[in-house]
Every structure is written in structure tokens, then in C-alpha cells.
Amino acid sequence: MPFLPSSRYARNEIVQVETETGTVSVVKLRKLPEPQAVPYTVDDNDRVDLVAQRRYGEATRYWHVADANTELDARELCEPGRVITVPEHS
């Protein structure tokens, strides 16, 4: 189960787990970082990848923004007018 080097899971250990139906490969949980961050007020038509593109110059780093917030659904994370946390560095 390879991941891209820029993936948040690239450095996580992959382990084998026995289930009732057989063995499956799973990625061990990772500890979420506690980065230095700045508040950002979401604009109309913002998406988490667009925020990452503006902040880091690379849209695929959207997960840094997602990790800094507790929202599981990115659509809810980017509701216009909402203030979210955007890490200073990714």
C-alpha cells in the first residue's frame, strides 16, 4: 500500500491485522501535529485545496490545513465566514 512521499501517511507504519475474514493491511494511527498557525477567514467559493495553494504554493498540501482543524468534512471546514486555523509552515 504505497503512498506518495508528500502524503500524510508516507511515514506511518503499515501492519497486518487478523480479522474474522482474513488478514488485512492497515496504516497505524499517526499523532496529529500541533503546528504554529494563523487564523484565516474563509471566503466565498473557498476550498481547502485552494487555501493550501495560496498558503504553500501546492494544493496537495490541503491535509496540513485539515489536520490543524477538527472538522472531518472539508465542505464544512470551508463555509464562508468561518475562521479556520492554517499552519504557517507545512
PDB file of N, CA, C and O in Angstrom, residues 17-87:
ATOM      1  N   VAL A  17      -3.265  -7.066  10.224  1.00  0.00           N
ATOM      2  CA  VAL A  17      -4.235  -7.298  11.290  1.00  0.00           C
ATOM      3  C   VAL A  17      -5.118  -8.470  10.880  1.00  0.00           C
ATOM      4  O   VAL A  17      -5.605  -8.527   9.749  1.00  0.00           O
ATOM      5  N   GLU A  18      -5.304  -9.390  11.801  1.00  0.00           N
ATOM      6  CA  GLU A  18      -6.173 -10.540  11.553  1.00  0.00           C
ATOM      7  C   GLU A  18      -7.619 -10.158  11.873  1.00  0.00           C
ATOM      8  O   GLU A  18      -7.897  -9.583  12.919  1.00  0.00           O
ATOM      9  N   THR A  19      -8.512 -10.464  10.954  1.00  0.00           N
ATOM     10  CA  THR A  19      -9.945 -10.243  11.171  1.00  0.00           C
ATOM     11  C   THR A  19     -10.667 -11.573  11.010  1.00  0.00           C
ATOM     12  O   THR A  19     -10.043 -12.586  10.688  1.00  0.00           O
ATOM     13  N   GLU A  20     -11.954 -11.560  11.195  1.00  0.00           N
ATOM     14  CA  GLU A  20     -12.742 -12.789  11.034  1.00  0.00           C
ATOM     15  C   GLU A  20     -12.694 -13.312   9.602  1.00  0.00           C
ATOM     16  O   GLU A  20     -12.852 -14.503   9.361  1.00  0.00           O
ATOM     17  N   THR A  21     -12.474 -12.408   8.644  1.00  0.00           N
ATOM     18  CA  THR A  21     -12.482 -12.809   7.237  1.00  0.00           C
ATOM     19  C   THR A  21     -11.095 -12.943   6.629  1.00  0.00           C
ATOM     20  O   THR A  21     -10.961 -13.223   5.455  1.00  0.00           O
ATOM     21  N   GLY A  22     -10.057 -12.714   7.433  1.00  0.00           N
ATOM     22  CA  GLY A  22      -8.695 -12.848   6.913  1.00  0.00           C
ATOM     23  C   GLY A  22      -7.776 -11.748   7.409  1.00  0.00           C
ATOM     24  O   GLY A  22      -8.100 -11.009   8.327  1.00  0.00           O
ATOM     25  N   THR A  23      -6.633 -11.653   6.776  1.00  0.00           N
ATOM     26  CA  THR A  23      -5.626 -10.666   7.152  1.00  0.00           C
ATOM     27  C   THR A  23      -5.756  -9.434   6.262  1.00  0.00           C
ATOM     28  O   THR A  23      -5.913  -9.551   5.045  1.00  0.00           O
ATOM     29  N   VAL A  24      -5.678  -8.263   6.894  1.00  0.00           N
ATOM     30  CA  VAL A  24      -5.727  -7.011   6.139  1.00  0.00           C
ATOM     31  C   VAL A  24      -4.537  -6.142   6.532  1.00  0.00           C
ATOM     32  O   VAL A  24      -4.023  -6.239   7.641  1.00  0.00           O
ATOM     33  N   SER A  25      -4.107  -5.310   5.597  1.00  0.00           N
ATOM     34  CA  SER A  25      -3.051  -4.341   5.871  1.00  0.00           C
ATOM     35  C   SER A  25      -3.698  -3.027   6.288  1.00  0.00           C
ATOM     36  O   SER A  25      -4.643  -2.573   5.649  1.00  0.00           O
ATOM     37  N   VAL A  26      -3.172  -2.441   7.362  1.00  0.00           N
ATOM     38  CA  VAL A  26      -3.708  -1.169   7.837  1.00  0.00           C
ATOM     39  C   VAL A  26      -2.551  -0.226   8.160  1.00  0.00           C
ATOM     40  O   VAL A  26      -1.441  -0.661   8.450  1.00  0.00           O
ATOM     41  N   VAL A  27      -2.847   1.044   8.088  1.00  0.00           N
ATOM     42  CA  VAL A  27      -1.862   2.066   8.436  1.00  0.00           C
ATOM     43  C   VAL A  27      -2.070   2.429   9.895  1.00  0.00           C
ATOM     44  O   VAL A  27      -3.192   2.728  10.313  1.00  0.00           O
ATOM     45  N   LYS A  28      -0.996   2.393  10.664  1.00  0.00           N
ATOM     46  CA  LYS A  28      -1.105   2.763  12.076  1.00  0.00           C
ATOM     47  C   LYS A  28      -1.503   4.231  12.195  1.00  0.00           C
ATOM     48  O   LYS A  28      -1.140   5.052  11.355  1.00  0.00           O
ATOM     49  N   LEU A  29      -2.240   4.530  13.251  1.00  0.00           N
ATOM     50  CA  LEU A  29      -2.640   5.905  13.500  1.00  0.00           C
ATOM     51  C   LEU A  29      -1.415   6.785  13.679  1.00  0.00           C
ATOM     52  O   LEU A  29      -0.381   6.343  14.155  1.00  0.00           O
ATOM     53  N   ARG A  30      -1.567   8.029  13.290  1.00  0.00           N
ATOM     54  CA  ARG A  30      -0.477   8.974  13.459  1.00  0.00           C
ATOM     55  C   ARG A  30      -0.892  10.051  14.442  1.00  0.00           C
ATOM     56  O   ARG A  30      -2.065  10.377  14.556  1.00  0.00           O
ATOM     57  N   LYS A  31       0.064  10.582  15.136  1.00  0.00           N
ATOM     58  CA  LYS A  31      -0.209  11.673  16.060  1.00  0.00           C
ATOM     59  C   LYS A  31      -0.324  12.957  15.245  1.00  0.00           C
ATOM     60  O   LYS A  31       0.549  13.261  14.428  1.00  0.00           O
ATOM     61  N   LEU A  32      -1.401  13.684  15.455  1.00  0.00           N
ATOM     62  CA  LEU A  32      -1.576  14.933  14.733  1.00  0.00           C
ATOM     63  C   LEU A  32      -0.592  15.978  15.241  1.00  0.00           C
ATOM     64  O   LEU A  32      -0.375  16.105  16.442  1.00  0.00           O
ATOM     65  N   PRO A  33      -0.011  16.730  14.316  1.00  0.00           N
ATOM     66  CA  PRO A  33       0.936  17.756  14.726  1.00  0.00           C
ATOM     67  C   PRO A  33       0.239  18.935  15.379  1.00  0.00           C
ATOM     68  O   PRO A  33      -0.953  19.147  15.186  1.00  0.00           O
ATOM     69  N   GLU A  34       0.995  19.681  16.160  1.00  0.00           N
ATOM     70  CA  GLU A  34       0.485  20.911  16.755  1.00  0.00           C
ATOM     71  C   GLU A  34       1.306  22.061  16.192  1.00  0.00           C
ATOM     72  O   GLU A  34       2.199  22.591  16.857  1.00  0.00           O
ATOM     73  N   PRO A  35       1.016  22.444  14.946  1.00  0.00           N
ATOM     74  CA  PRO A  35       1.842  23.454  14.286  1.00  0.00           C
ATOM     75  C   PRO A  35       1.513  24.872  14.748  1.00  0.00           C
ATOM     76  O   PRO A  35       0.440  25.130  15.275  1.00  0.00           O
ATOM     77  N   GLN A  36       2.476  25.775  14.516  1.00  0.00           N
ATOM     78  CA  GLN A  36       2.172  27.181  14.688  1.00  0.00           C
ATOM     79  C   GLN A  36       1.240  27.532  13.543  1.00  0.00           C
ATOM     80  O   GLN A  36       1.449  27.104  12.411  1.00  0.00           O
ATOM     81  N   ALA A  37       0.204  28.271  13.851  1.00  0.00           N
ATOM     82  CA  ALA A  37      -0.806  28.530  12.830  1.00  0.00           C
ATOM     83  C   ALA A  37      -1.348  29.946  12.957  1.00  0.00           C
ATOM     84  O   ALA A  37      -1.159  30.610  13.969  1.00  0.00           O
ATOM     85  N   VAL A  38      -2.032  30.351  11.905  1.00  0.00           N
ATOM     86  CA  VAL A  38      -2.676  31.662  11.878  1.00  0.00           C
ATOM     87  C   VAL A  38      -4.151  31.467  11.556  1.00  0.00           C
ATOM     88  O   VAL A  38      -4.535  30.513  10.883  1.00  0.00           O
ATOM     89  N   PRO A  39      -5.007  32.370  12.039  1.00  0.00           N
ATOM     90  CA  PRO A  39      -6.417  32.274  11.691  1.00  0.00           C
ATOM     91  C   PRO A  39      -6.636  32.739  10.248  1.00  0.00           C
ATOM     92  O   PRO A  39      -5.904  33.592   9.738  1.00  0.00           O
ATOM     93  N   TYR A  40      -7.619  32.152   9.605  1.00  0.00           N
ATOM     94  CA  TYR A  40      -7.971  32.504   8.228  1.00  0.00           C
ATOM     95  C   TYR A  40      -9.483  32.507   8.120  1.00  0.00           C
ATOM     96  O   TYR A  40     -10.139  31.538   8.512  1.00  0.00           O
ATOM     97  N   THR A  41     -10.040  33.594   7.606  1.00  0.00           N
ATOM     98  CA  THR A  41     -11.485  33.664   7.394  1.00  0.00           C
ATOM     99  C   THR A  41     -11.800  33.180   5.990  1.00  0.00           C
ATOM    100  O   THR A  41     -11.277  33.710   5.002  1.00  0.00           O
ATOM    101  N   VAL A  42     -12.625  32.173   5.898  1.00  0.00           N
ATOM    102  CA  VAL A  42     -12.975  31.535   4.628  1.00  0.00           C
ATOM    103  C   VAL A  42     -13.794  32.492   3.770  1.00  0.00           C
ATOM    104  O   VAL A  42     -14.742  33.120   4.239  1.00  0.00           O
ATOM    105  N   ASP A  43     -13.399  32.605   2.503  1.00  0.00           N
ATOM    106  CA  ASP A  43     -14.105  33.427   1.524  1.00  0.00           C
ATOM    107  C   ASP A  43     -15.139  32.586   0.785  1.00  0.00           C
ATOM    108  O   ASP A  43     -15.105  31.355   0.822  1.00  0.00           O
ATOM    109  N   ASP A  44     -16.037  33.257   0.064  1.00  0.00           N
ATOM    110  CA  ASP A  44     -16.974  32.552  -0.812  1.00  0.00           C
ATOM    111  C   ASP A  44     -16.175  31.711  -1.810  1.00  0.00           C
ATOM    112  O   ASP A  44     -15.130  32.127  -2.297  1.00  0.00           O
ATOM    113  N   ASN A  45     -16.652  30.527  -2.093  1.00  0.00           N
ATOM    114  CA  ASN A  45     -16.054  29.609  -3.063  1.00  0.00           C
ATOM    115  C   ASN A  45     -14.673  29.091  -2.664  1.00  0.00           C
ATOM    116  O   ASN A  45     -13.966  28.540  -3.499  1.00  0.00           O
ATOM    117  N   ASP A  46     -14.255  29.286  -1.409  1.00  0.00           N
ATOM    118  CA  ASP A  46     -13.002  28.710  -0.947  1.00  0.00           C
ATOM    119  C   ASP A  46     -13.147  27.205  -0.815  1.00  0.00           C
ATOM    120  O   ASP A  46     -14.222  26.684  -0.528  1.00  0.00           O
ATOM    121  N   ARG A  47     -12.044  26.518  -1.044  1.00  0.00           N
ATOM    122  CA  ARG A  47     -11.931  25.089  -0.775  1.00  0.00           C
ATOM    123  C   ARG A  47     -10.606  24.898  -0.061  1.00  0.00           C
ATOM    124  O   ARG A  47      -9.692  25.711  -0.207  1.00  0.00           O
ATOM    125  N   VAL A  48     -10.491  23.829   0.683  1.00  0.00           N
ATOM    126  CA  VAL A  48      -9.287  23.612   1.467  1.00  0.00           C
ATOM    127  C   VAL A  48      -8.053  23.482   0.568  1.00  0.00           C
ATOM    128  O   VAL A  48      -6.963  23.938   0.920  1.00  0.00           O
ATOM    129  N   ASP A  49      -8.203  22.926  -0.621  1.00  0.00           N
ATOM    130  CA  ASP A  49      -7.053  22.832  -1.529  1.00  0.00           C
ATOM    131  C   ASP A  49      -6.649  24.200  -2.065  1.00  0.00           C
ATOM    132  O   ASP A  49      -5.463  24.472  -2.267  1.00  0.00           O
ATOM    133  N   LEU A  50      -7.622  25.088  -2.256  1.00  0.00           N
ATOM    134  CA  LEU A  50      -7.306  26.439  -2.721  1.00  0.00           C
ATOM    135  C   LEU A  50      -6.598  27.239  -1.628  1.00  0.00           C
ATOM    136  O   LEU A  50      -5.691  28.022  -1.905  1.00  0.00           O
ATOM    137  N   VAL A  51      -7.009  27.033  -0.394  1.00  0.00           N
ATOM    138  CA  VAL A  51      -6.340  27.680   0.738  1.00  0.00           C
ATOM    139  C   VAL A  51      -4.884  27.209   0.793  1.00  0.00           C
ATOM    140  O   VAL A  51      -3.957  28.009   0.952  1.00  0.00           O
ATOM    141  N   ALA A  52      -4.666  25.914   0.642  1.00  0.00           N
ATOM    142  CA  ALA A  52      -3.310  25.359   0.658  1.00  0.00           C
ATOM    143  C   ALA A  52      -2.481  25.891  -0.506  1.00  0.00           C
ATOM    144  O   ALA A  52      -1.292  26.207  -0.339  1.00  0.00           O
ATOM    145  N   GLN A  53      -3.076  26.014  -1.670  1.00  0.00           N
ATOM    146  CA  GLN A  53      -2.361  26.536  -2.835  1.00  0.00           C
ATOM    147  C   GLN A  53      -1.881  27.960  -2.569  1.00  0.00           C
ATOM    148  O   GLN A  53      -0.724  28.299  -2.839  1.00  0.00           O
ATOM    149  N   ARG A  54      -2.747  28.783  -2.011  1.00  0.00           N
ATOM    150  CA  ARG A  54      -2.366  30.168  -1.718  1.00  0.00           C
ATOM    151  C   ARG A  54      -1.304  30.234  -0.611  1.00  0.00           C
ATOM    152  O   ARG A  54      -0.393  31.046  -0.665  1.00  0.00           O
ATOM    153  N   ARG A  55      -1.439  29.384   0.389  1.00  0.00           N
ATOM    154  CA  ARG A  55      -0.538  29.437   1.547  1.00  0.00           C
ATOM    155  C   ARG A  55       0.827  28.811   1.267  1.00  0.00           C
ATOM    156  O   ARG A  55       1.863  29.349   1.636  1.00  0.00           O
ATOM    157  N   TYR A  56       0.816  27.634   0.617  1.00  0.00           N
ATOM    158  CA  TYR A  56       2.044  26.857   0.442  1.00  0.00           C
ATOM    159  C   TYR A  56       2.530  26.758  -1.007  1.00  0.00           C
ATOM    160  O   TYR A  56       3.593  26.214  -1.263  1.00  0.00           O
ATOM    161  N   GLY A  57       1.701  27.216  -1.953  1.00  0.00           N
ATOM    162  CA  GLY A  57       2.071  27.090  -3.353  1.00  0.00           C
ATOM    163  C   GLY A  57       1.875  25.690  -3.892  1.00  0.00           C
ATOM    164  O   GLY A  57       2.361  25.346  -4.959  1.00  0.00           O
ATOM    165  N   GLU A  58       1.140  24.855  -3.146  1.00  0.00           N
ATOM    166  CA  GLU A  58       0.888  23.469  -3.567  1.00  0.00           C
ATOM    167  C   GLU A  58      -0.439  22.995  -2.980  1.00  0.00           C
ATOM    168  O   GLU A  58      -0.563  22.808  -1.764  1.00  0.00           O
ATOM    169  N   ALA A  59      -1.411  22.787  -3.843  1.00  0.00           N
ATOM    170  CA  ALA A  59      -2.756  22.408  -3.409  1.00  0.00           C
ATOM    171  C   ALA A  59      -2.795  21.057  -2.704  1.00  0.00           C
ATOM    172  O   ALA A  59      -3.642  20.835  -1.836  1.00  0.00           O
ATOM    173  N   THR A  60      -1.863  20.155  -3.041  1.00  0.00           N
ATOM    174  CA  THR A  60      -1.878  18.822  -2.434  1.00  0.00           C
ATOM    175  C   THR A  60      -1.512  18.846  -0.957  1.00  0.00           C
ATOM    176  O   THR A  60      -1.634  17.832  -0.277  1.00  0.00           O
ATOM    177  N   ARG A  61      -1.113  19.976  -0.448  1.00  0.00           N
ATOM    178  CA  ARG A  61      -0.819  20.098   0.981  1.00  0.00           C
ATOM    179  C   ARG A  61      -2.070  20.498   1.785  1.00  0.00           C
ATOM    180  O   ARG A  61      -1.973  20.918   2.929  1.00  0.00           O
ATOM    181  N   TYR A  62      -3.234  20.319   1.183  1.00  0.00           N
ATOM    182  CA  TYR A  62      -4.505  20.637   1.840  1.00  0.00           C
ATOM    183  C   TYR A  62      -4.638  19.938   3.191  1.00  0.00           C
ATOM    184  O   TYR A  62      -5.267  20.443   4.113  1.00  0.00           O
ATOM    185  N   TRP A  63      -4.047  18.768   3.305  1.00  0.00           N
ATOM    186  CA  TRP A  63      -4.209  17.991   4.538  1.00  0.00           C
ATOM    187  C   TRP A  63      -3.551  18.661   5.735  1.00  0.00           C
ATOM    188  O   TRP A  63      -3.934  18.409   6.874  1.00  0.00           O
ATOM    189  N   HIS A  64      -2.582  19.547   5.516  1.00  0.00           N
ATOM    190  CA  HIS A  64      -1.997  20.304   6.626  1.00  0.00           C
ATOM    191  C   HIS A  64      -3.058  21.220   7.240  1.00  0.00           C
ATOM    192  O   HIS A  64      -3.136  21.368   8.458  1.00  0.00           O
ATOM    193  N   VAL A  65      -3.872  21.804   6.375  1.00  0.00           N
ATOM    194  CA  VAL A  65      -4.962  22.665   6.847  1.00  0.00           C
ATOM    195  C   VAL A  65      -6.011  21.809   7.549  1.00  0.00           C
ATOM    196  O   VAL A  65      -6.491  22.158   8.625  1.00  0.00           O
ATOM    197  N   ALA A  66      -6.339  20.667   6.958  1.00  0.00           N
ATOM    198  CA  ALA A  66      -7.328  19.779   7.567  1.00  0.00           C
ATOM    199  C   ALA A  66      -6.868  19.300   8.942  1.00  0.00           C
ATOM    200  O   ALA A  66      -7.659  19.274   9.896  1.00  0.00           O
ATOM    201  N   ASP A  67      -5.598  18.939   9.065  1.00  0.00           N
ATOM    202  CA  ASP A  67      -5.071  18.466  10.345  1.00  0.00           C
ATOM    203  C   ASP A  67      -5.120  19.533  11.431  1.00  0.00           C
ATOM    204  O   ASP A  67      -5.271  19.230  12.605  1.00  0.00           O
ATOM    205  N   ALA A  68      -4.972  20.781  11.050  1.00  0.00           N
ATOM    206  CA  ALA A  68      -4.939  21.873  12.024  1.00  0.00           C
ATOM    207  C   ALA A  68      -6.328  22.216  12.558  1.00  0.00           C
ATOM    208  O   ALA A  68      -6.462  22.982  13.504  1.00  0.00           O
ATOM    209  N   ASN A  69      -7.350  21.642  11.959  1.00  0.00           N
ATOM    210  CA  ASN A  69      -8.733  21.875  12.364  1.00  0.00           C
ATOM    211  C   ASN A  69      -9.369  20.539  12.711  1.00  0.00           C
ATOM    212  O   ASN A  69      -8.861  19.488  12.359  1.00  0.00           O
ATOM    213  N   THR A  70     -10.497  20.562  13.374  1.00  0.00           N
ATOM    214  CA  THR A  70     -11.102  19.313  13.828  1.00  0.00           C
ATOM    215  C   THR A  70     -12.238  18.817  12.938  1.00  0.00           C
ATOM    216  O   THR A  70     -12.819  17.784  13.221  1.00  0.00           O
ATOM    217  N   GLU A  71     -12.518  19.512  11.882  1.00  0.00           N
ATOM    218  CA  GLU A  71     -13.625  19.143  11.004  1.00  0.00           C
ATOM    219  C   GLU A  71     -13.264  17.922  10.163  1.00  0.00           C
ATOM    220  O   GLU A  71     -12.189  17.862   9.578  1.00  0.00           O
ATOM    221  N   LEU A  72     -14.153  16.951  10.115  1.00  0.00           N
ATOM    222  CA  LEU A  72     -13.908  15.757   9.307  1.00  0.00           C
ATOM    223  C   LEU A  72     -14.340  15.944   7.860  1.00  0.00           C
ATOM    224  O   LEU A  72     -13.823  15.291   6.966  1.00  0.00           O
ATOM    225  N   ASP A  73     -15.278  16.824   7.610  1.00  0.00           N
ATOM    226  CA  ASP A  73     -15.803  17.050   6.269  1.00  0.00           C
ATOM    227  C   ASP A  73     -15.268  18.390   5.761  1.00  0.00           C
ATOM    228  O   ASP A  73     -15.609  19.449   6.290  1.00  0.00           O
ATOM    229  N   ALA A  74     -14.425  18.348   4.727  1.00  0.00           N
ATOM    230  CA  ALA A  74     -13.793  19.564   4.204  1.00  0.00           C
ATOM    231  C   ALA A  74     -14.814  20.586   3.718  1.00  0.00           C
ATOM    232  O   ALA A  74     -14.562  21.780   3.755  1.00  0.00           O
ATOM    233  N   ARG A  75     -15.981  20.118   3.289  1.00  0.00           N
ATOM    234  CA  ARG A  75     -17.012  21.068   2.843  1.00  0.00           C
ATOM    235  C   ARG A  75     -17.478  21.934   3.996  1.00  0.00           C
ATOM    236  O   ARG A  75     -17.742  23.115   3.828  1.00  0.00           O
ATOM    237  N   GLU A  76     -17.557  21.366   5.181  1.00  0.00           N
ATOM    238  CA  GLU A  76     -17.958  22.141   6.353  1.00  0.00           C
ATOM    239  C   GLU A  76     -16.813  23.023   6.844  1.00  0.00           C
ATOM    240  O   GLU A  76     -17.035  24.084   7.409  1.00  0.00           O
ATOM    241  N   LEU A  77     -15.595  22.582   6.613  1.00  0.00           N
ATOM    242  CA  LEU A  77     -14.422  23.349   7.015  1.00  0.00           C
ATOM    243  C   LEU A  77     -14.372  24.682   6.274  1.00  0.00           C
ATOM    244  O   LEU A  77     -13.946  25.691   6.830  1.00  0.00           O
ATOM    245  N   CYS A  78     -14.823  24.695   5.046  1.00  0.00           N
ATOM    246  CA  CYS A  78     -14.724  25.899   4.214  1.00  0.00           C
ATOM    247  C   CYS A  78     -16.065  26.597   4.007  1.00  0.00           C
ATOM    248  O   CYS A  78     -16.388  27.048   2.903  1.00  0.00           O
ATOM    249  N   GLU A  79     -16.847  26.726   5.070  1.00  0.00           N
ATOM    250  CA  GLU A  79     -18.083  27.511   4.991  1.00  0.00           C
ATOM    251  C   GLU A  79     -17.713  28.985   5.014  1.00  0.00           C
ATOM    252  O   GLU A  79     -16.931  29.420   5.869  1.00  0.00           O
ATOM    253  N   PRO A  80     -18.212  29.785   4.064  1.00  0.00           N
ATOM    254  CA  PRO A  80     -17.878  31.212   4.018  1.00  0.00           C
ATOM    255  C   PRO A  80     -18.120  31.895   5.363  1.00  0.00           C
ATOM    256  O   PRO A  80     -19.126  31.673   6.021  1.00  0.00           O
ATOM    257  N   GLY A  81     -17.145  32.701   5.776  1.00  0.00           N
ATOM    258  CA  GLY A  81     -17.231  33.425   7.027  1.00  0.00           C
ATOM    259  C   GLY A  81     -16.634  32.685   8.216  1.00  0.00           C
ATOM    260  O   GLY A  81     -16.367  33.293   9.246  1.00  0.00           O
ATOM    261  N   ARG A  82     -16.420  31.397   8.073  1.00  0.00           N
ATOM    262  CA  ARG A  82     -15.846  30.618   9.175  1.00  0.00           C
ATOM    263  C   ARG A  82     -14.364  30.951   9.328  1.00  0.00           C
ATOM    264  O   ARG A  82     -13.646  31.133   8.351  1.00  0.00           O
ATOM    265  N   VAL A  83     -13.906  31.043  10.548  1.00  0.00           N
ATOM    266  CA  VAL A  83     -12.483  31.250  10.814  1.00  0.00           C
ATOM    267  C   VAL A  83     -11.855  29.892  11.097  1.00  0.00           C
ATOM    268  O   VAL A  83     -12.282  29.178  12.008  1.00  0.00           O
ATOM    269  N   ILE A  84     -10.867  29.532  10.282  1.00  0.00           N
ATOM    270  CA  ILE A  84     -10.170  28.263  10.444  1.00  0.00           C
ATOM    271  C   ILE A  84      -8.704  28.537  10.787  1.00  0.00           C
ATOM    272  O   ILE A  84      -8.227  29.663  10.691  1.00  0.00           O
ATOM    273  N   THR A  85      -8.004  27.491  11.175  1.00  0.00           N
ATOM    274  CA  THR A  85      -6.592  27.568  11.500  1.00  0.00           C
ATOM    275  C   THR A  85      -5.781  27.063  10.311  1.00  0.00           C
ATOM    276  O   THR A  85      -6.054  25.993   9.794  1.00  0.00           O
ATOM    277  N   VAL A  86      -4.809  27.865   9.887  1.00  0.00           N
ATOM    278  CA  VAL A  86      -3.930  27.470   8.770  1.00  0.00           C
ATOM    279  C   VAL A  86      -2.485  27.486   9.279  1.00  0.00           C
ATOM    280  O   VAL A  86      -1.998  28.526   9.717  1.00  0.00           O
ATOM    281  N   PRO A  87      -1.823  26.321   9.266  1.00  0.00           N
ATOM    282  CA  PRO A  87      -0.439  26.265   9.736  1.00  0.00           C
ATOM    283  C   PRO A  87       0.451  27.226   8.937  1.00  0.00           C
ATOM    284  O   PRO A  87       0.279  27.393   7.733  1.00  0.00           O
TER     285      PRO A  87
END
